[in-house]
Coordinates of C-alpha atoms and ligand atoms in Angstrom, one line a residue:
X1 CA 0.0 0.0 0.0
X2 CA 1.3 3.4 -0.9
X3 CA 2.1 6.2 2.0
X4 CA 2.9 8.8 -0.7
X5 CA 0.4 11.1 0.9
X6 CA -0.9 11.1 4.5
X7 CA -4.0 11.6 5.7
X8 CA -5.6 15.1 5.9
X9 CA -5.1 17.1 9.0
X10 CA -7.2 16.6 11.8
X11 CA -9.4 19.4 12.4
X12 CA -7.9 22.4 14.7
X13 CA -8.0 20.9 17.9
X14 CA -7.7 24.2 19.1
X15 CA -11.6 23.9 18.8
X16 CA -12.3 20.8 21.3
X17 CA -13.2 22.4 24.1
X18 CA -12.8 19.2 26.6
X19 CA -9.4 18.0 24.0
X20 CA -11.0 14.7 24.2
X21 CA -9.6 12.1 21.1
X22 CA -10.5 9.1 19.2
X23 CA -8.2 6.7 17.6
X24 CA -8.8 5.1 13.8
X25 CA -7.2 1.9 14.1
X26 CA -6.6 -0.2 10.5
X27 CA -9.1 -3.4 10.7
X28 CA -6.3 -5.1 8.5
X29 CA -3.8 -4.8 10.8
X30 CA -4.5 -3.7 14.1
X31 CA -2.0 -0.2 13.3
X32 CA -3.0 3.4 14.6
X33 CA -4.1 5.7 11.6
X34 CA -5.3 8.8 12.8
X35 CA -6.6 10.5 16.0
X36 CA -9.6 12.8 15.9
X37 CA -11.1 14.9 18.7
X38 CA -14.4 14.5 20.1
X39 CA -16.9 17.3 19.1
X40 CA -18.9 18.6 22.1
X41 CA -21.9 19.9 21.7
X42 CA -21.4 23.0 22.2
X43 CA -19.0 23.1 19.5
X44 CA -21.3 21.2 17.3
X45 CA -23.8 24.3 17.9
X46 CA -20.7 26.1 16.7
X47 CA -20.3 24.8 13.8
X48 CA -24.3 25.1 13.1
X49 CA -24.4 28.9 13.9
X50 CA -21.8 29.2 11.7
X51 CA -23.5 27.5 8.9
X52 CA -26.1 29.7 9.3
X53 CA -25.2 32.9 7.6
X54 CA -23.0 30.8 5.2
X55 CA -26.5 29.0 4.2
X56 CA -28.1 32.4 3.9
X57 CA -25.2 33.2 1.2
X58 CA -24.7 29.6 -0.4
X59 CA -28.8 29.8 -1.0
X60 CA -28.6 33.2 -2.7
X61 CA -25.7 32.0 -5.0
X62 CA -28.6 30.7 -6.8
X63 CA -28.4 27.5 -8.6
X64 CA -26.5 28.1 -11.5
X65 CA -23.5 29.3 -9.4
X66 CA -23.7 26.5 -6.9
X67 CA -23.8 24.1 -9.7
X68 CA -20.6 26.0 -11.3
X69 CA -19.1 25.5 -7.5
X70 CA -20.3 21.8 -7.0
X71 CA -19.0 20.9 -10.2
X72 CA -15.5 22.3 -8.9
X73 CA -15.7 19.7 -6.6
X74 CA -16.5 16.8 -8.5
X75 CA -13.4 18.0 -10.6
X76 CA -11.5 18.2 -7.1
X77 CA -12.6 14.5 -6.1
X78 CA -11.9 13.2 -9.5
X79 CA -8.4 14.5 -9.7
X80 CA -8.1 13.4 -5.9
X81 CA -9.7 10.2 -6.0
X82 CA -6.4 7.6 -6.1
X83 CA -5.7 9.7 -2.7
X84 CA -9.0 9.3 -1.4
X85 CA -9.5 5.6 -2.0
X86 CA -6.7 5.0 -0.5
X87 CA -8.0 6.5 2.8
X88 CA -11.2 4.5 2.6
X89 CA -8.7 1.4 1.6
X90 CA -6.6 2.5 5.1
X91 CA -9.8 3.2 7.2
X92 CA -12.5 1.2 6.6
X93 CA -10.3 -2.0 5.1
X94 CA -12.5 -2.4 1.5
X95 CA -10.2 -3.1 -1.3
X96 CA -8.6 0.1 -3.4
X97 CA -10.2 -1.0 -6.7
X98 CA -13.9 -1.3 -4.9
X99 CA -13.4 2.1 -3.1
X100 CA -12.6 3.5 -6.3
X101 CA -15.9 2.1 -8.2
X102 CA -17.8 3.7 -4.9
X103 CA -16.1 7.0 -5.5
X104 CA -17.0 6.7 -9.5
X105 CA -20.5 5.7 -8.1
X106 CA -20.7 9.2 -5.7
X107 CA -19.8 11.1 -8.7
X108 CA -22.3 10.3 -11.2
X109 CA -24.9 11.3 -8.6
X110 CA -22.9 14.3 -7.3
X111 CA -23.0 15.4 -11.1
X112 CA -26.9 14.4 -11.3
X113 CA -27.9 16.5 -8.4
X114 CA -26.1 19.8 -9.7
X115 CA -28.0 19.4 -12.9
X116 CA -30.8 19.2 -12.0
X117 CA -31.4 21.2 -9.0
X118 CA -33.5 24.1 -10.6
X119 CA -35.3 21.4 -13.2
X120 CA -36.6 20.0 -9.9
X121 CA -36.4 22.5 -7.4
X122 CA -36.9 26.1 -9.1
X123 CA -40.5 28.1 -9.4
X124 CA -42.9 26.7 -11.6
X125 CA -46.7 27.7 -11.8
X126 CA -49.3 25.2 -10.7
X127 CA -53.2 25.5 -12.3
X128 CA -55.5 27.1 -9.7
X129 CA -58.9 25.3 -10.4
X130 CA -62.3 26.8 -11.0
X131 CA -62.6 28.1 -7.7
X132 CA -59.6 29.8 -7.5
X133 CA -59.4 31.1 -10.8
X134 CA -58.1 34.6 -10.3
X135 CA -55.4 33.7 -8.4
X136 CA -51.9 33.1 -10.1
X137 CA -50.0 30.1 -8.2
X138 CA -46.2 29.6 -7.4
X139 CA -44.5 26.2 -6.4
X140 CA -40.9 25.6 -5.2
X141 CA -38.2 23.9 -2.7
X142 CA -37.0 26.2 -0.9
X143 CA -34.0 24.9 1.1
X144 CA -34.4 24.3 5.5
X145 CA -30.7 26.5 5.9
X146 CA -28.9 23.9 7.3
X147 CA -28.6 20.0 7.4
X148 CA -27.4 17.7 9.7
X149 CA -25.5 14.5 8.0
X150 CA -24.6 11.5 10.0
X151 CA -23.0 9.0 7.9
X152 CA -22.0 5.2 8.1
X153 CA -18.5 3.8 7.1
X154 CA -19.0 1.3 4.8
X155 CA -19.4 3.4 2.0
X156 CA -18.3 6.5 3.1
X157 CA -18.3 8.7 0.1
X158 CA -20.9 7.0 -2.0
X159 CA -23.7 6.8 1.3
X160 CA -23.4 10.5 2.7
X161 CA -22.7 12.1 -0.5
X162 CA -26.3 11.0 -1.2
X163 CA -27.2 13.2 1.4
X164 CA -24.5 15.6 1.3
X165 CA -24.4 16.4 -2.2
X166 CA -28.5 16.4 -3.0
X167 CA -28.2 18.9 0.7
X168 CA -26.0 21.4 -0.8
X169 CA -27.5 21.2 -4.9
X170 CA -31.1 22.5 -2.6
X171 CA -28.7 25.2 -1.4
X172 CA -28.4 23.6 2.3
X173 CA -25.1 24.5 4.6
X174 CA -24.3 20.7 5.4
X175 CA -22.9 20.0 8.8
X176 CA -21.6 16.6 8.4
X177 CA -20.6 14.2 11.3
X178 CA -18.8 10.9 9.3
X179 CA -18.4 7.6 11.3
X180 CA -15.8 7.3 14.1
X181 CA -14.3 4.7 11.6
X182 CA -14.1 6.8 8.5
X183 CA -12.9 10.8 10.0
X184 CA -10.9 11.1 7.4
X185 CA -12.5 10.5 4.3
X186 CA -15.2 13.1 5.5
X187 CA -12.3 15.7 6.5
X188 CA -10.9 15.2 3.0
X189 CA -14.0 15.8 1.0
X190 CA -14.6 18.7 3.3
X191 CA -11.1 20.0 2.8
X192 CA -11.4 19.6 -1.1
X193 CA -15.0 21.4 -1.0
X194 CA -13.3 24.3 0.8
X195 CA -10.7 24.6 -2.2
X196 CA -13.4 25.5 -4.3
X197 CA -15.8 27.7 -1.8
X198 CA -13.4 29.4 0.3
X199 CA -15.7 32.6 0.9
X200 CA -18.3 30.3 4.0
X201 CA -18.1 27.2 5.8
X202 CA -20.7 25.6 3.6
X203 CA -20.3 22.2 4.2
X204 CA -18.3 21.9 7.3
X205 CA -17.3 18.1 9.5
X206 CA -17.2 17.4 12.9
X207 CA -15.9 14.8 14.4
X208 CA -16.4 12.3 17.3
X209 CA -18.8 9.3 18.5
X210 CA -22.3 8.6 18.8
X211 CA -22.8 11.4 21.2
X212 CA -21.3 13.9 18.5
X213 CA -24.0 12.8 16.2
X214 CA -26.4 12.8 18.8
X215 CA -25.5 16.4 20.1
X216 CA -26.3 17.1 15.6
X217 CA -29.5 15.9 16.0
X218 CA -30.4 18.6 19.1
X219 CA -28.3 21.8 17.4
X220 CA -31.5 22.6 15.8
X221 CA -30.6 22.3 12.0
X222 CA -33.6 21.8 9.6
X223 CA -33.2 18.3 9.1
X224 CA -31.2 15.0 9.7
X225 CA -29.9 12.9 7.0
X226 CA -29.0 9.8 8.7
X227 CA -28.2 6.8 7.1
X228 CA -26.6 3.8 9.7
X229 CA -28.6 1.0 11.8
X230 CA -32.0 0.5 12.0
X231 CA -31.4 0.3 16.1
X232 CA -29.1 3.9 15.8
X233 CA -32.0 5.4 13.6
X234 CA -34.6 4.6 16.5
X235 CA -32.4 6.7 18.7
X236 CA -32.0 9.1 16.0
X237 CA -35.7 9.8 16.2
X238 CA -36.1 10.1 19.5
X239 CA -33.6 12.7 19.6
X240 CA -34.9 14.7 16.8
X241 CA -38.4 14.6 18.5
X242 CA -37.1 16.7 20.7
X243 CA -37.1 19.4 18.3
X244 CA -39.6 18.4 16.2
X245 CA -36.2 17.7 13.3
X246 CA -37.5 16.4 10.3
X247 CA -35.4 12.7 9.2
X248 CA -34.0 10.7 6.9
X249 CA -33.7 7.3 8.0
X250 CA -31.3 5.1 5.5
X251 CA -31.4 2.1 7.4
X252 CA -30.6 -1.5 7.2
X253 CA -31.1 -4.3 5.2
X254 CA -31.9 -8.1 4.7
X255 CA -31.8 -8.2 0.7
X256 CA -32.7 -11.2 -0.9
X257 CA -32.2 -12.6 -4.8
X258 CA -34.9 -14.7 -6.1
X259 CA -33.9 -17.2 -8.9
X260 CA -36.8 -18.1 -10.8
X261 CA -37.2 -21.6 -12.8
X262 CA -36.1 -20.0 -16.5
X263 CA -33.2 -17.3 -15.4
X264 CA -30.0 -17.1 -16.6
X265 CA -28.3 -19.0 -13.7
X266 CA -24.7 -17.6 -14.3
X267 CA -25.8 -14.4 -14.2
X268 CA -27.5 -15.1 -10.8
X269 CA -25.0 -16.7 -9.2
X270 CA -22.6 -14.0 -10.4
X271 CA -24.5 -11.6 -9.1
X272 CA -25.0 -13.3 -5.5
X273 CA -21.5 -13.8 -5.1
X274 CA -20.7 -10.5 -5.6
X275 CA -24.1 -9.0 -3.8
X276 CA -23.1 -11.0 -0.8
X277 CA -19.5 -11.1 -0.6
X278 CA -18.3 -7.6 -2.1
X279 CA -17.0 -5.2 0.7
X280 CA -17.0 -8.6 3.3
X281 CA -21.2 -8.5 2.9
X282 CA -21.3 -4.8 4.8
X283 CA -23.7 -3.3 2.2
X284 CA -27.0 -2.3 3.2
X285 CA -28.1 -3.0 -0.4
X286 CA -25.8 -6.8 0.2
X287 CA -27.6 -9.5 -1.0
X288 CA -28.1 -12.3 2.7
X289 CA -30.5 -14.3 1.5
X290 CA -31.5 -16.3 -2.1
X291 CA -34.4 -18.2 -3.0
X292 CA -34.0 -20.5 -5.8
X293 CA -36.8 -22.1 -7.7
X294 CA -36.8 -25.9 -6.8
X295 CA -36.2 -26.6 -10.7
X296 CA -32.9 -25.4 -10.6
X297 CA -31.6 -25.2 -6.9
X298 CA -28.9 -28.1 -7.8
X299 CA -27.8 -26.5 -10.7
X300 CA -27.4 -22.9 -9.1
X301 CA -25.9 -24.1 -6.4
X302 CA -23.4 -25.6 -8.6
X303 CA -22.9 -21.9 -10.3
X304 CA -22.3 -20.5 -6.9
X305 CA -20.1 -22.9 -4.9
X306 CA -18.1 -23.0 -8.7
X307 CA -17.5 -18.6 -8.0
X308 CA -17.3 -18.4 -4.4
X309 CA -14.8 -21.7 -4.1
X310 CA -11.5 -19.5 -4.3
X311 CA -12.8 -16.2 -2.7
X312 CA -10.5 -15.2 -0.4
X313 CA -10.6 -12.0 2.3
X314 CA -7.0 -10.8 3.2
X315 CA -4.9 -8.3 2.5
X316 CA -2.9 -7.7 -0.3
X317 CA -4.7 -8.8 -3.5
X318 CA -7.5 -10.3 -2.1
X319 CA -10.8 -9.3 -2.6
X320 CA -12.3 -9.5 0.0
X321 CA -11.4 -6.9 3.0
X322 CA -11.7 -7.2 7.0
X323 CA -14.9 -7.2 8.6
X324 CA -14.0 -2.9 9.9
X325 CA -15.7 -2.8 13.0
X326 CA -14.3 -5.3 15.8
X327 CA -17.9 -5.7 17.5
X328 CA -19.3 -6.7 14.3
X329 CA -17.4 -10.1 14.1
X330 CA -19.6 -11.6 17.2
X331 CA -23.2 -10.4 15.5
X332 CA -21.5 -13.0 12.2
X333 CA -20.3 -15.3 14.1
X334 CA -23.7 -15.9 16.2
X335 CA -25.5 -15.9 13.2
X336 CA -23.6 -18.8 11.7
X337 CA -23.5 -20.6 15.0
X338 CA -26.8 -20.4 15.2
X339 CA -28.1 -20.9 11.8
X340 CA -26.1 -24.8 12.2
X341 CA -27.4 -25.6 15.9
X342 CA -31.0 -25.4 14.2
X343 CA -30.1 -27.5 11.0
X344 CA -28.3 -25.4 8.5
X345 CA -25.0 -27.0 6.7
X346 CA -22.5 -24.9 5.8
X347 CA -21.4 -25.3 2.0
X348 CA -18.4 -23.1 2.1
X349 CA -17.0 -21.7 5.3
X350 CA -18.9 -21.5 8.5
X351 CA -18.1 -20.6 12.3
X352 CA -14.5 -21.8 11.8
X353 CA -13.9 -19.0 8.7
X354 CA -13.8 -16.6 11.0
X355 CA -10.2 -15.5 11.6
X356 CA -9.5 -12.5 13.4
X357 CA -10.9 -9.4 11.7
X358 CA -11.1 -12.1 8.8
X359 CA -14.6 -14.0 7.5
X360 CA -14.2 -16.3 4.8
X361 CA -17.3 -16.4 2.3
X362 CA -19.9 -18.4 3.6
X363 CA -22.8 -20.3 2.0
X364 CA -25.4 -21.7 4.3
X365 CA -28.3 -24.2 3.1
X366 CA -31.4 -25.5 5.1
X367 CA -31.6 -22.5 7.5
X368 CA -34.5 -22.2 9.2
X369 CA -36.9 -18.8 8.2
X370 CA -36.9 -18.1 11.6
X371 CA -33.3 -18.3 12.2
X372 CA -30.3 -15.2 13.0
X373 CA -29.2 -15.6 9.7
X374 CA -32.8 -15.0 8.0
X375 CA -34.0 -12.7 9.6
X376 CA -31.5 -9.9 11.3
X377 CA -28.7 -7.7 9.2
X378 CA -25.9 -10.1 9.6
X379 CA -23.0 -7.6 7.5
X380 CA -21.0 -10.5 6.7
X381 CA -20.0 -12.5 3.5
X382 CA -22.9 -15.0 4.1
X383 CA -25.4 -16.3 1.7
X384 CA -28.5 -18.5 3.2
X385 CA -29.7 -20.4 0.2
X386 CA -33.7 -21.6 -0.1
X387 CA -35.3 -24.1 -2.1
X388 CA -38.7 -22.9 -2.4
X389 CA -41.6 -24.4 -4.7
X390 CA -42.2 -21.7 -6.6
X391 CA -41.8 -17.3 -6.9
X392 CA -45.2 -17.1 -5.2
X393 CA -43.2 -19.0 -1.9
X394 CA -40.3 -16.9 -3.0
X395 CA -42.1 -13.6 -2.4
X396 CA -44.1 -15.0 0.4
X397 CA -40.9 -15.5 2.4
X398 CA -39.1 -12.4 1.2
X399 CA -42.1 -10.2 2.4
X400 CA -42.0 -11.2 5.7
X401 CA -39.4 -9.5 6.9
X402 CA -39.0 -6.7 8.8
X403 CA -36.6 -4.8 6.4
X404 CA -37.4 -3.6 2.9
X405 CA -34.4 -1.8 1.4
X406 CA -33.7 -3.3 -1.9
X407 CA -34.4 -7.2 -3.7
X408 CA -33.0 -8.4 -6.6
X409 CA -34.8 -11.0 -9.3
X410 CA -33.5 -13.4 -11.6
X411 CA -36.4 -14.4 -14.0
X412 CA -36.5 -14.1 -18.1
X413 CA -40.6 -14.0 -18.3
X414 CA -41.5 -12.8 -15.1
X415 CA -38.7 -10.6 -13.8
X416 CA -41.6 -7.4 -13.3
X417 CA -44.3 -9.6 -12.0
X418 CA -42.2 -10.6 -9.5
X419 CA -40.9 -7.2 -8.7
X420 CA -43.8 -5.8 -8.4
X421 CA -45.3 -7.8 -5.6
X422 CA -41.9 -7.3 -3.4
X423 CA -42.1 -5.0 -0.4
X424 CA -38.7 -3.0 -0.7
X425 CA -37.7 0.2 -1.7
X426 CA -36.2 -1.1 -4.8
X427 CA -36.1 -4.1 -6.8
X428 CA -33.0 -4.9 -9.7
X429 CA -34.5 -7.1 -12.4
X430 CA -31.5 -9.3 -14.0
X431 CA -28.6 -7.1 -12.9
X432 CA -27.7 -6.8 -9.2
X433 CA -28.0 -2.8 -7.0
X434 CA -28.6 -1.5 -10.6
X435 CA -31.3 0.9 -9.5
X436 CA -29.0 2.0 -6.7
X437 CA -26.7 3.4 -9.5
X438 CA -28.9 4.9 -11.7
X439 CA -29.0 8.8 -11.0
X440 CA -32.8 9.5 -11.8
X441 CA -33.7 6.9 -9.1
X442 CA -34.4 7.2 -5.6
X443 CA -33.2 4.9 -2.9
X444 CA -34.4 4.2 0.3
X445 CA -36.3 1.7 1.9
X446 CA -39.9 0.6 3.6
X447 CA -40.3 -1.0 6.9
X448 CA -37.5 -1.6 8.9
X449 CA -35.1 -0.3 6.2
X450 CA -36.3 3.2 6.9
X451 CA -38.4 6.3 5.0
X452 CA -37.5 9.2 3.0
X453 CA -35.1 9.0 -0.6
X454 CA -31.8 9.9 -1.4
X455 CA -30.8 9.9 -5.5
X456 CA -32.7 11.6 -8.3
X457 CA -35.7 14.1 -7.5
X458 CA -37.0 12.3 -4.7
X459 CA -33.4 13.2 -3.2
X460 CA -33.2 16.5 -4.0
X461 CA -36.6 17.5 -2.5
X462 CA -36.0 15.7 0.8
X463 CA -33.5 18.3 1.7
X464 CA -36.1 21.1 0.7
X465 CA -39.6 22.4 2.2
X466 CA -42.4 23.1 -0.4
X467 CA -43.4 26.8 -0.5
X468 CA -46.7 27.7 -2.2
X469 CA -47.1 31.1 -3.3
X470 CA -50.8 32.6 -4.6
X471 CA -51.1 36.2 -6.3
X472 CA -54.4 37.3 -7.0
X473 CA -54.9 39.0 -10.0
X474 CA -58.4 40.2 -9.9
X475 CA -61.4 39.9 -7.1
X476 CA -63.7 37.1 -8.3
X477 CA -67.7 38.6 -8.7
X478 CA -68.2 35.7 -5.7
X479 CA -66.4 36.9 -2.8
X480 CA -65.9 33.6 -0.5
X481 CA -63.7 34.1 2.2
X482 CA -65.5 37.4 4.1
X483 CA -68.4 37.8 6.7
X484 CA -69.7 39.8 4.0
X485 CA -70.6 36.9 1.6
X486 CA -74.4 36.5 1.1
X487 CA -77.4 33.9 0.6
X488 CA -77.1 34.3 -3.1
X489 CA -73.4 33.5 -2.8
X490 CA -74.1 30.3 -1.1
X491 CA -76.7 28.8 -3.3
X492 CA -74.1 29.8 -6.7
X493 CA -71.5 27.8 -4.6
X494 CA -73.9 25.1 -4.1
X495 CA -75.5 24.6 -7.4
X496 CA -71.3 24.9 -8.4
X497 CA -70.7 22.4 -6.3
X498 CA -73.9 19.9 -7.3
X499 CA -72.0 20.1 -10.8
X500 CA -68.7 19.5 -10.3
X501 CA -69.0 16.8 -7.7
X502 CA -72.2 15.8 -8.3
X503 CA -72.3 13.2 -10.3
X504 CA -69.4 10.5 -8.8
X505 CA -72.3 8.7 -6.6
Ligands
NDP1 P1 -24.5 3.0 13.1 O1 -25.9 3.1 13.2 O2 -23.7 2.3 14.1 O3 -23.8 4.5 12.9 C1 -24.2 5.4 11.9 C2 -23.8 6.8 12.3 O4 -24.6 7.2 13.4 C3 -22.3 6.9 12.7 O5 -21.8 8.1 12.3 C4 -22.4 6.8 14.2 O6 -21.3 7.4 14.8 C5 -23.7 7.7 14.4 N1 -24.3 7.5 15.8 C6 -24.2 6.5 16.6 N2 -24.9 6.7 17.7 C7 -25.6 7.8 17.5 C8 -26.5 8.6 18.3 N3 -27.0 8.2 19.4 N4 -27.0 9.7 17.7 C9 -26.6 10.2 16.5 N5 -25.7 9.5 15.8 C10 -25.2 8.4 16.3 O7 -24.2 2.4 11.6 P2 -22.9 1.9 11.0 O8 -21.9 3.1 10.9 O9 -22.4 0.7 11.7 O10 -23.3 1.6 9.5 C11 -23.8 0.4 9.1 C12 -25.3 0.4 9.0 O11 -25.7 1.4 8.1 C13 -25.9 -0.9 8.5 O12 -27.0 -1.2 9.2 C14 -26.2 -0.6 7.1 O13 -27.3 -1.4 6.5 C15 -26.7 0.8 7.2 N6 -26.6 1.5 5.9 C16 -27.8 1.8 5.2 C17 -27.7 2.4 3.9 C18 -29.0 2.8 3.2 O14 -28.9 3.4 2.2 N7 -30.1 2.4 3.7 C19 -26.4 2.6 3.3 C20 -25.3 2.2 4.0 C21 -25.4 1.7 5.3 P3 -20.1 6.5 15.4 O15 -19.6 5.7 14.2 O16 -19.1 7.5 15.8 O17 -20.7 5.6 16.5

């Protein structure tokens, strides 16, 4: 690994009030990387109030000049990005060439977002109906001021730039707190957004653990884009409540990949193998779970034990990473443990694959529905494998689980009749995450998995309040809204009324 270039500088620390530190240690090898302080929340109110006139000024840029400055920064991450991968490669363990597809990933919507911000977001006129006919009628997003953004680590550019970047293309001030396992991928794009708007702290990082991003939610900003654990989000909430903060809850997952009867069964098991297995199974989108049509169980099986055979996590060039956070390796390990007490037989790895920070692919069959492994997040390279009768089983036993982030569906005639009876957020027909990369799209979940959309319009307005605007442009013969409105008023409103309603009995 290359140490051309060390990681950013940690933020003044001249600003922690208490001097309290955290350490980023390397899940690959145990090493010290960085030390960050801990935030208090008085200086997280700080760095809110000083967001505020910087909002005020990054709102009246308008949105061609904050697309001219967001674009900057793309430019800035692009020419950056071997640098930053690097860091995600160093913090959070994923290998360099998958932290670079998550960068190219964060850009494409990064560029989306700035595009289309006034197409979305800018004045339009809205038809006033019959009734309202002398009025002229405004719509737009207006921007809250400024946003809170707690982020995750296990893709930390791709997963809080969905926030971050749809935040500031609104014309938010962004006060971003990043995992306490990934500071320095969320100092570094801050640091490279400052290159290109030095005049305000726009978009601004703090640092420091859970009660850092707790102290966020309290500092009064407009709204909360968080995106982490379903059992962090609950706490999330609460805290927001307080305030009466609007949320965005990106939560967990349990994604399954249905193989139906006629599908293209390389495909499928390509895609499970890499939907499961691909940054060590921590992907909220990760595929955990695939039900395979009983017609061709054996022979998928065979495609998937044939890909996942010589799959290796390590270091080096393997391509599979650690498992980044230490607590993280119990949750796995009980999962397997207690998917094979009730039955299960491990096909490829099992309890003994875990090594360390280490967790050799997995393939479980015969788990129970009921079972760890089914049913909770288990953020590890496992697959459970399901013979079921048929897609209606399939869907039956998808459906009733708590999450509902994302699904994906292996099926030549059926793909979108399947789809469209799963309960999840999103659903990739043929092609694993696909609608996760598509710019136009939103992503989020149902259920357990959370509410509210980053990506494509549905991202852009959820970092925006509508404003409705009326001008009157003459006073209608009826006056309606006065004391001084009369019988005959009442009986034209009625007989209106009789004749534009009247009839759907
Ligand atoms: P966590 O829920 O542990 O943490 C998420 C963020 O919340 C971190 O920055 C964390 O800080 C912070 N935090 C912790 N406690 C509090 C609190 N009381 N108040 C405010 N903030 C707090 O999630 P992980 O970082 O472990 O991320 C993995 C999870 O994220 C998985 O469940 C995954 O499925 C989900 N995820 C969902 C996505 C989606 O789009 N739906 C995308 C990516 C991930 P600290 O790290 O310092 O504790």
């Amino acid at each position: 690994m290359s140490t051309a270039r060390s990681l950013p500088a940690a933020p003044d620390t001249t600003r922690s009030t208490t001097g309290a530190t955290f350490d980023v240690i390397s899940p690959a090898t145990g090493a010290l990387i960085g030390t960050y302080p801990i935030h208090s929340a008085a200086e997280v109110d700080a760095a809110v109030a000083a967001a505020r006139p910087a909002a005020d000024w990054w709102a009246g840029l308008g949105f061609a000049e904050r697309a001219r400055r967001l674009d900057a920064w793309r430019g800035e991450i692009t020419s950056g990005r071997a640098e930053l991968a690097r860091i995600i490669h160093r913090e959070m363990g994923k290998p360099i060439s998958d932290a670079k597809l998550e960068i190219a990933m964060a850009l494409e919507h990064l560029a989306w977002a700035s595009a289309h911000a006034r197409e979305v977001l800018g004045p339009r006129s809205v038809r006033p109906g019959l009734l309202a006919v002398n009025q002229e009628c405004t719509l737009e997003y207006r921007p809250f001021g400024v946003v809170g953004v707690i982020g995750p680590w296990n893709y930390p550019v791709f997963t809080p730039l969905g926030s971050v970047s749809f935040g500031l293309a609104a014309g938010n001030a962004v006060v971003f707190k990043p995992s306490e396992y990934t500071p320095g991928v969320g100092l570094w794009l801050a640091e490279r957004f400052a290159a290109v708007v030095p005049e305000q702290p726009v978009f601004q990082v703090i640092t420091g653990l859970g009660e850092t991003g707790a102290a966020l939610c309290r500092s009064g900003v407009g709204k909360i884009g968080f995106t982490g654990s379903t059992a962090t989000g609950k706490r999330v909430m609460a805290a927001c409540a307080e305030t009466l903060t609007p949320v965005l809850m990106e939560l967990g997952g349990k994604d399954a990949l249905l193989v139906d009867a006629d599908a293209d069964l390389a495909s499928a098991a390509d895609a499970a193998v890499w939907g499961g297995m691909s940054n060590a199974g921590q992907t909220c989108l990760g595929v955990e779970r695939v039900y395979v049509h009983t017609d061709v169980y054996d022979d998928f099986l065979a495609e998937l034990l044939d890909r996942a055979t010589d799959l290796r996590a390590g270091t080096g060039a393997a391509k599979i990473g650690p498992i980044t956070m230490p607590k993280q390796i119990e949750i796995i390990r009980d999962h397997i443990e207690d998917a094979l007490a009730r039955g299960a037989r491990a096909l490829l790895g099992g309890a003994h694959a875990i090594d360390g920070q280490f967790v050799q692919p997995t393939i479980l069959v015969g788990v129970p529905e009921d079972a760890l492994a089914a049913t909770e997040e288990t953020f590890g390279p496992t697959l459970t494998v399901t013979r079921v009768r048929d897609m209606d089983e399939a869907i039956e036993l998808v459906n009733a689980g708590s999450y509902g982030l994302g699904s994906t569906v292996f099926a030549r005639r059926d793909g979108k009749r399947i789809a469209d009876r799963i309960r999840a957020g999103g659903t990739s027909i043929n092609a694993y995450v696909a609608h996760a990369t598509i710019t136009s799209l939103p992503l989020g979940g149902v259920g357990d998995s959370g509410f509210g959309r980053v990506h494509g319009p549905d991202g852009l307005k959820e970092f925006t309040y509508a404003k409705a605007t009326t001008r009157q442009r003459f006073p209608l013969p009826l006056a309606l809204t006065t004391f001084t409105r009369g019988r005959t008023t009442d009986a034209v409103v009625d007989r209106l009324v009789t004749v534009l309603h009247g009839r759907n009995r």
